[in-house]
Coordinates of C-alpha atoms and ligand atoms in Angstrom, one line a residue:
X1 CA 23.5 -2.2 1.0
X2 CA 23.1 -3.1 -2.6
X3 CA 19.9 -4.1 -2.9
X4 CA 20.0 -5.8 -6.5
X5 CA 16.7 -4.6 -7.8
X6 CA 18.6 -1.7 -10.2
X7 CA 17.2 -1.7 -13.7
X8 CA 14.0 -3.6 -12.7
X9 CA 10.3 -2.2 -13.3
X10 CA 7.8 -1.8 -11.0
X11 CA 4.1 -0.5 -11.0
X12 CA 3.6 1.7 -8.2
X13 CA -0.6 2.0 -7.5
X14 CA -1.5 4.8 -5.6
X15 CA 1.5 6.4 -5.2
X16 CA 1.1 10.5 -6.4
X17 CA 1.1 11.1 -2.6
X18 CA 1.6 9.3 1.2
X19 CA 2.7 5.6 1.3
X20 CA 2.5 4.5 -2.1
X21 CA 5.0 7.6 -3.0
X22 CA 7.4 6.9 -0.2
X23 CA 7.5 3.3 -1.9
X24 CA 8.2 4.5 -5.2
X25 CA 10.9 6.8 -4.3
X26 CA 12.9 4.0 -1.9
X27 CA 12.5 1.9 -5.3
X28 CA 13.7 4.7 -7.8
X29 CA 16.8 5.3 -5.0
X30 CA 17.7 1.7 -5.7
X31 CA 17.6 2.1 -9.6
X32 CA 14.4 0.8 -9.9
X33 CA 12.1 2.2 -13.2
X34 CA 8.7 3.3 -11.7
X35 CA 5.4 3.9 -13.0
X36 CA 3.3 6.2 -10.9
X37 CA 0.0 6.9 -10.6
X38 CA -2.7 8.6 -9.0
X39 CA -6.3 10.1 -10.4
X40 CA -5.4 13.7 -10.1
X41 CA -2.8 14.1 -12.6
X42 CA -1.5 17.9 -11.3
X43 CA -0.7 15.8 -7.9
X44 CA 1.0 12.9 -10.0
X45 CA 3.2 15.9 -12.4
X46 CA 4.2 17.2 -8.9
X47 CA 5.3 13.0 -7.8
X48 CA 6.9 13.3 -10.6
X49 CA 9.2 15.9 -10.0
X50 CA 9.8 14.9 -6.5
X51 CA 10.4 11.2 -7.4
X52 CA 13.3 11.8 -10.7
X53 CA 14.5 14.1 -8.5
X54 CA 15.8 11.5 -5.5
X55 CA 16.0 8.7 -8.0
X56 CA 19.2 7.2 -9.1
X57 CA 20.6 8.1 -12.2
X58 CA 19.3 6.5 -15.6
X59 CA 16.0 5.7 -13.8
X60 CA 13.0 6.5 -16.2
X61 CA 9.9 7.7 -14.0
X62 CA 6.3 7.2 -15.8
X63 CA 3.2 8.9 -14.8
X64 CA -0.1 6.8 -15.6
X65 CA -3.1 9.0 -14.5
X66 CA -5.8 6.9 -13.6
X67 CA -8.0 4.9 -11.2
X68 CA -6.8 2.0 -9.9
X69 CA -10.2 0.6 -9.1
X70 CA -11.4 0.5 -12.4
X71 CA -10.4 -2.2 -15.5
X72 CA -9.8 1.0 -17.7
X73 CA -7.2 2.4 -15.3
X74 CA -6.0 -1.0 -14.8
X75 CA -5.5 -1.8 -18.6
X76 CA -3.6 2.0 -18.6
X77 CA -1.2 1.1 -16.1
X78 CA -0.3 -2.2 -18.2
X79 CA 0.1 -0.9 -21.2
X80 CA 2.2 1.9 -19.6
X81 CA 4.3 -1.7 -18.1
X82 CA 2.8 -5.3 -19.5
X83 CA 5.6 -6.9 -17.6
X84 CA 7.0 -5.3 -14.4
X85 CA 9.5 -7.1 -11.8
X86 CA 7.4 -5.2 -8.9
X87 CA 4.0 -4.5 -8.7
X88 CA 3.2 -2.5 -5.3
X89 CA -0.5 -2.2 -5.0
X90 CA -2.2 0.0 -3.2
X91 CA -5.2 2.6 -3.3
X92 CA -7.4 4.3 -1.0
X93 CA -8.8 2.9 2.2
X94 CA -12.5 2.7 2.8
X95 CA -14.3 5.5 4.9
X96 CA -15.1 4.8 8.8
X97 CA -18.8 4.1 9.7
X98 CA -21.3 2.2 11.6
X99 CA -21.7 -1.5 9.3
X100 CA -25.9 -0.7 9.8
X101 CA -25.2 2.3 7.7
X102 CA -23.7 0.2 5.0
X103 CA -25.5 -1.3 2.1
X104 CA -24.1 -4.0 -0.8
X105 CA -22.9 -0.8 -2.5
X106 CA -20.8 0.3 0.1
X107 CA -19.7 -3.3 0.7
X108 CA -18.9 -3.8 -3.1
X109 CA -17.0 -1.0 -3.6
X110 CA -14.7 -1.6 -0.7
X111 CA -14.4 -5.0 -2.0
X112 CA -13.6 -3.7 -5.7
X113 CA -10.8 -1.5 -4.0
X114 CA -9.2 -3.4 -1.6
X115 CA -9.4 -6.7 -2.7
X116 CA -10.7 -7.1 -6.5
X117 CA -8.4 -4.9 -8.1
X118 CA -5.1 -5.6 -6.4
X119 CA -6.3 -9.4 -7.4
X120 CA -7.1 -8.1 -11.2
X121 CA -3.5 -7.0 -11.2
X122 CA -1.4 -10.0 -9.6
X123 CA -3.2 -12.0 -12.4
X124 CA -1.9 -9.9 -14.9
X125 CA 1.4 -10.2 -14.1
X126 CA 2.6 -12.9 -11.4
X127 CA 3.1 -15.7 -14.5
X128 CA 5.5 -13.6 -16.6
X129 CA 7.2 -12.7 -13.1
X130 CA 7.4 -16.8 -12.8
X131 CA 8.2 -17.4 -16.8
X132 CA 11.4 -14.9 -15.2
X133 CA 12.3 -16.4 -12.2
X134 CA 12.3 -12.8 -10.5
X135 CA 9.2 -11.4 -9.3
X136 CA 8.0 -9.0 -6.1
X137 CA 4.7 -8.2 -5.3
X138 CA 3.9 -6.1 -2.0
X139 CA 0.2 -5.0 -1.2
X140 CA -0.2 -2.0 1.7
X141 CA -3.1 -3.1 3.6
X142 CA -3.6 -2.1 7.0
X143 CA -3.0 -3.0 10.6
X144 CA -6.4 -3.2 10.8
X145 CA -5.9 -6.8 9.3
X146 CA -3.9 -8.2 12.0
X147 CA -6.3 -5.7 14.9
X148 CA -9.0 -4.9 13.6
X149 CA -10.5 -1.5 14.4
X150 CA -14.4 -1.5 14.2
X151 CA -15.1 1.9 12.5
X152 CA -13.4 0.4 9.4
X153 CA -15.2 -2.8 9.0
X154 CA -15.2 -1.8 5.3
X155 CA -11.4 -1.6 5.3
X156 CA -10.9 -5.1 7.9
X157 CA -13.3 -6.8 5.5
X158 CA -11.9 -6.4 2.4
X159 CA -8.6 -6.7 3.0
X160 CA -8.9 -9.3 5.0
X161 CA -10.1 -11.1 2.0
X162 CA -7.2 -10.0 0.2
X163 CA -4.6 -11.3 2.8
X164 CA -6.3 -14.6 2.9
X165 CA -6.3 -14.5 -1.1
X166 CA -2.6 -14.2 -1.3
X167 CA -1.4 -16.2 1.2
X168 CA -2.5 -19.4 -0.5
X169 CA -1.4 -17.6 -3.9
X170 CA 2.3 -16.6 -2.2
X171 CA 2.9 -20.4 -1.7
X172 CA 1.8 -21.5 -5.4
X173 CA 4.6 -19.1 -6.9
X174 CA 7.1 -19.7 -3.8
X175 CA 10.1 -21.7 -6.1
X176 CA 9.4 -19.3 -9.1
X177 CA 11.2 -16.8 -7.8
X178 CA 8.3 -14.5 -6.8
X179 CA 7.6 -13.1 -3.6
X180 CA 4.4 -11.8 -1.9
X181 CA 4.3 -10.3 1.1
X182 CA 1.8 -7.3 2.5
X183 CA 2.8 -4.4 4.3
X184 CA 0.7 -3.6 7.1
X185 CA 0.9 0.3 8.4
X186 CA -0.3 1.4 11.9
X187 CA -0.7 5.3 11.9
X188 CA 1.6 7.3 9.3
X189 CA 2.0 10.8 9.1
X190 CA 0.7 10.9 5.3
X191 CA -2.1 13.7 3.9
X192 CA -4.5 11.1 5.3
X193 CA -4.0 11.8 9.0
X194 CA -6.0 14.9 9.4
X195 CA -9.1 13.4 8.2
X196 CA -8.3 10.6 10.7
X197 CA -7.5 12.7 13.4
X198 CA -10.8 15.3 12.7
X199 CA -12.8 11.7 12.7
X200 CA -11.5 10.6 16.1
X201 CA -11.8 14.3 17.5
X202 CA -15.7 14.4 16.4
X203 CA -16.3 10.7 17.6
X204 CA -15.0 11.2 21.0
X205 CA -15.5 15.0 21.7
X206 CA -12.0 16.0 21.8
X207 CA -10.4 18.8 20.1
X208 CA -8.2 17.6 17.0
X209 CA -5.3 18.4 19.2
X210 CA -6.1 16.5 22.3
X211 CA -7.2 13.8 19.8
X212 CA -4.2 14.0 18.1
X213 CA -1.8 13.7 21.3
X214 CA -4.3 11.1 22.9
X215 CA -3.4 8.3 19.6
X216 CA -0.1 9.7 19.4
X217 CA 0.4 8.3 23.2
X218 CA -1.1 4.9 22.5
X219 CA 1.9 4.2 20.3
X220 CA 5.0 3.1 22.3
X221 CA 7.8 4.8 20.4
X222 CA 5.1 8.0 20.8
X223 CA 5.0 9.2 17.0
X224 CA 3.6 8.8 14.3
X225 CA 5.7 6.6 11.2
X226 CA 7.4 9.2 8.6
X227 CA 6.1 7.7 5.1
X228 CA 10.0 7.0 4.0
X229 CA 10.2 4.6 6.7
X230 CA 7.4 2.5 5.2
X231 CA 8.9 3.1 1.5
X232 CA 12.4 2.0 2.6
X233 CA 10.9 -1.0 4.1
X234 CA 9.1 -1.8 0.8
X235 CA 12.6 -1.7 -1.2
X236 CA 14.0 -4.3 1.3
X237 CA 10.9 -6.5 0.7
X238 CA 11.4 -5.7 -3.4
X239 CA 15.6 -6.7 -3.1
X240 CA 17.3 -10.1 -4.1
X241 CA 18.4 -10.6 -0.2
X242 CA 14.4 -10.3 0.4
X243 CA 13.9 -13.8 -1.6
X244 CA 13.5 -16.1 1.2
X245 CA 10.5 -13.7 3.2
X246 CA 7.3 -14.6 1.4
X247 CA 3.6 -14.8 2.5
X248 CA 4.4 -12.2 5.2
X249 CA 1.8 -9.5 6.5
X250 CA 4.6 -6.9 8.2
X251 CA 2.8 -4.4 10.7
X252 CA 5.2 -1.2 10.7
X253 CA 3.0 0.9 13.8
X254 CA 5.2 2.2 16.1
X255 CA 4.7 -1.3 18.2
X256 CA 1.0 -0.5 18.7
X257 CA -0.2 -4.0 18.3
X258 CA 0.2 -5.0 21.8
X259 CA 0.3 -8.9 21.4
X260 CA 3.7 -11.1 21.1
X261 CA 3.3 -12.5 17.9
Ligands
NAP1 P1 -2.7 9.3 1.0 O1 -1.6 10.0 1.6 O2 -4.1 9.9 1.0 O3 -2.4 9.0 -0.5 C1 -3.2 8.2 -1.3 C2 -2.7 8.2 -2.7 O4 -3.4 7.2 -3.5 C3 -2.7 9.5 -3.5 O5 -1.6 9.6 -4.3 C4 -4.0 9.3 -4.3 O6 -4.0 10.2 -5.4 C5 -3.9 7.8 -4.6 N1 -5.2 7.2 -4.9 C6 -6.2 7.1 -4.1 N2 -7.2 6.4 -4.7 C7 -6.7 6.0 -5.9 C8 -7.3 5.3 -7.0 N3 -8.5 4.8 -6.9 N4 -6.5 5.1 -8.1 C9 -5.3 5.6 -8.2 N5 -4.7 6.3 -7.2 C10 -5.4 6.5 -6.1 O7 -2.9 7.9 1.7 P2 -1.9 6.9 2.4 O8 -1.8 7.4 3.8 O9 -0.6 6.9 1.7 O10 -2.7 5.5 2.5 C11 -2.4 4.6 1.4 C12 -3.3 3.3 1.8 O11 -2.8 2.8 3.0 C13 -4.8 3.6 1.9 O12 -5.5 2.5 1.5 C14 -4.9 3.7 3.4 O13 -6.2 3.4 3.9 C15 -3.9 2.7 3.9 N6 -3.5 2.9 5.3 C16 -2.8 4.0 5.6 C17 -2.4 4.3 6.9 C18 -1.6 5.5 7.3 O14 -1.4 5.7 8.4 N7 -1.2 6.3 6.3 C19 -2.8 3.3 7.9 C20 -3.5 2.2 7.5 C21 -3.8 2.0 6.2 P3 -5.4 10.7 -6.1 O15 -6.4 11.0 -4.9 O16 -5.0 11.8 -6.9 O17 -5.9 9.5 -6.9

């Protein structure tokens, strides 16, 4: 399927590795220009390679090394692309913990993260997507939104914000053109799951491999989701046949989340 999206721009946040990769390379398949990013800019040369190398012909891939999560890094990535058709935000989660561990400055910088600067960067671009007609914007956040998990009251707090945020703002820009919908992933087989896995190993006094196998079971098609997957999903959301699906929060997990809506 022709997904109508080739020759269109998008900012890809996060993307050097995992999720945010996997999106940028189902968007680069479909013609789409990216610019990537990451902080570590050997990982991002390496995303480079990886994502001109699957994209479809013509397509210019940008690297922007820089953090997300600060105005500097922000103001990079715009002046890499003032005016993209996408933006895809997305940067890393929060850590796990016990909320009486957690001062304001654990609180604010979750917030910054996971809510502020995806906010700082659909301001800076949703009205020229409207002034276009055209526009896509698709935030990973976490299934942790829809169930949320207690360890990462950092993570369900923030983004939580950020899902309420945009669902109000989803409806203001509905007949412009411009869709915003989140994507909400349940446990993906990205560089992040060994931390996760050692995490729930050392929390419940399994080894890594019996915790591993224990969260793989509690998933009903019994694996974890391939990062492409997630990515390919994305491109749907980012395609012309996409235009009527807006103010969505998607859970890709496996079917984890046991309820029926
Ligand atoms: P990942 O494989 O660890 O990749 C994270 C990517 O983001 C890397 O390219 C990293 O590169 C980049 N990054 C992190 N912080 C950044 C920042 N401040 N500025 C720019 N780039 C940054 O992680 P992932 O599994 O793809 O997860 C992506 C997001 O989805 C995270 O917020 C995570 O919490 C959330 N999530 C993931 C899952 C899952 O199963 N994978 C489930 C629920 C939620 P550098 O480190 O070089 O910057």
């Amino acid at each position: 399927m022709d997904l109508g999206i080739q020759g269109k721009t998008a900012i890809v946040c996060a993307s050097s590795k995992g999720l945010g990769k996997a999106c940028a390379i189902s968007l680069a398949q479909e013609g789409v220009n990216v610019i990537l990013n990451g902080r570590t800019a050997s990982t991002l040369d390496q995303a480079v390679e990886e994502v001109r190398n699957q994209a479809a012909s013509g397509v210019t891939v940008t690297p922007v090394a820089a953090d997300v999560t600060t105005k500097e890094g922000r103001d990079l990535l715009l002046q890499a692309c003032p005016d993209p058709d996408i933006l895809v935000n997305n940067a890393g989660g929060p850590p796990p913990g016990n909320f009486r561990d957690w001062d304001e400055k654990e609180w604010l910088s979750a917030l910054n993260a996971n809510m502020l600067s995806p906010i700082s960067l659909i301001k800076a671009t949703v009205d020229n997507m409207c002034d276009k007609g055209f526009g896509r914007i698709v935030n990973i956040t976490s299934a942790a939104v829809k169930a949320p998990i207690p360890v990462l009251g950092l993570s369900n707090g923030a983004r939580t914000g950020l899902t309420g945020f945009v669902s109000g703002l989803a409806r203001e820009v509905a007949n412009k053109g411009v869709t915003v919908n989140n994507m909400l992933p349940g446990i993906f087989a990205t560089d992040r799951l060994p931390g996760l896995m050692n995490y729930i190993a050392e929390s419940t006094g399994k080894s890594v491999e019996e915790a591993t196998e224990m969260r793989r079971n509690l998933i009903p098609v019994k694996r974890f989701g391939d990062p492409m997957e997630f990515g390919q999903y994305c491109a749907y959301l980012c395609s012309v046949q996409a235009g009527y699906v807006t103010a969505q929060n998607v859970v890709l997990d496996g079917g984890a989340f046991p309820g029926t809506l």
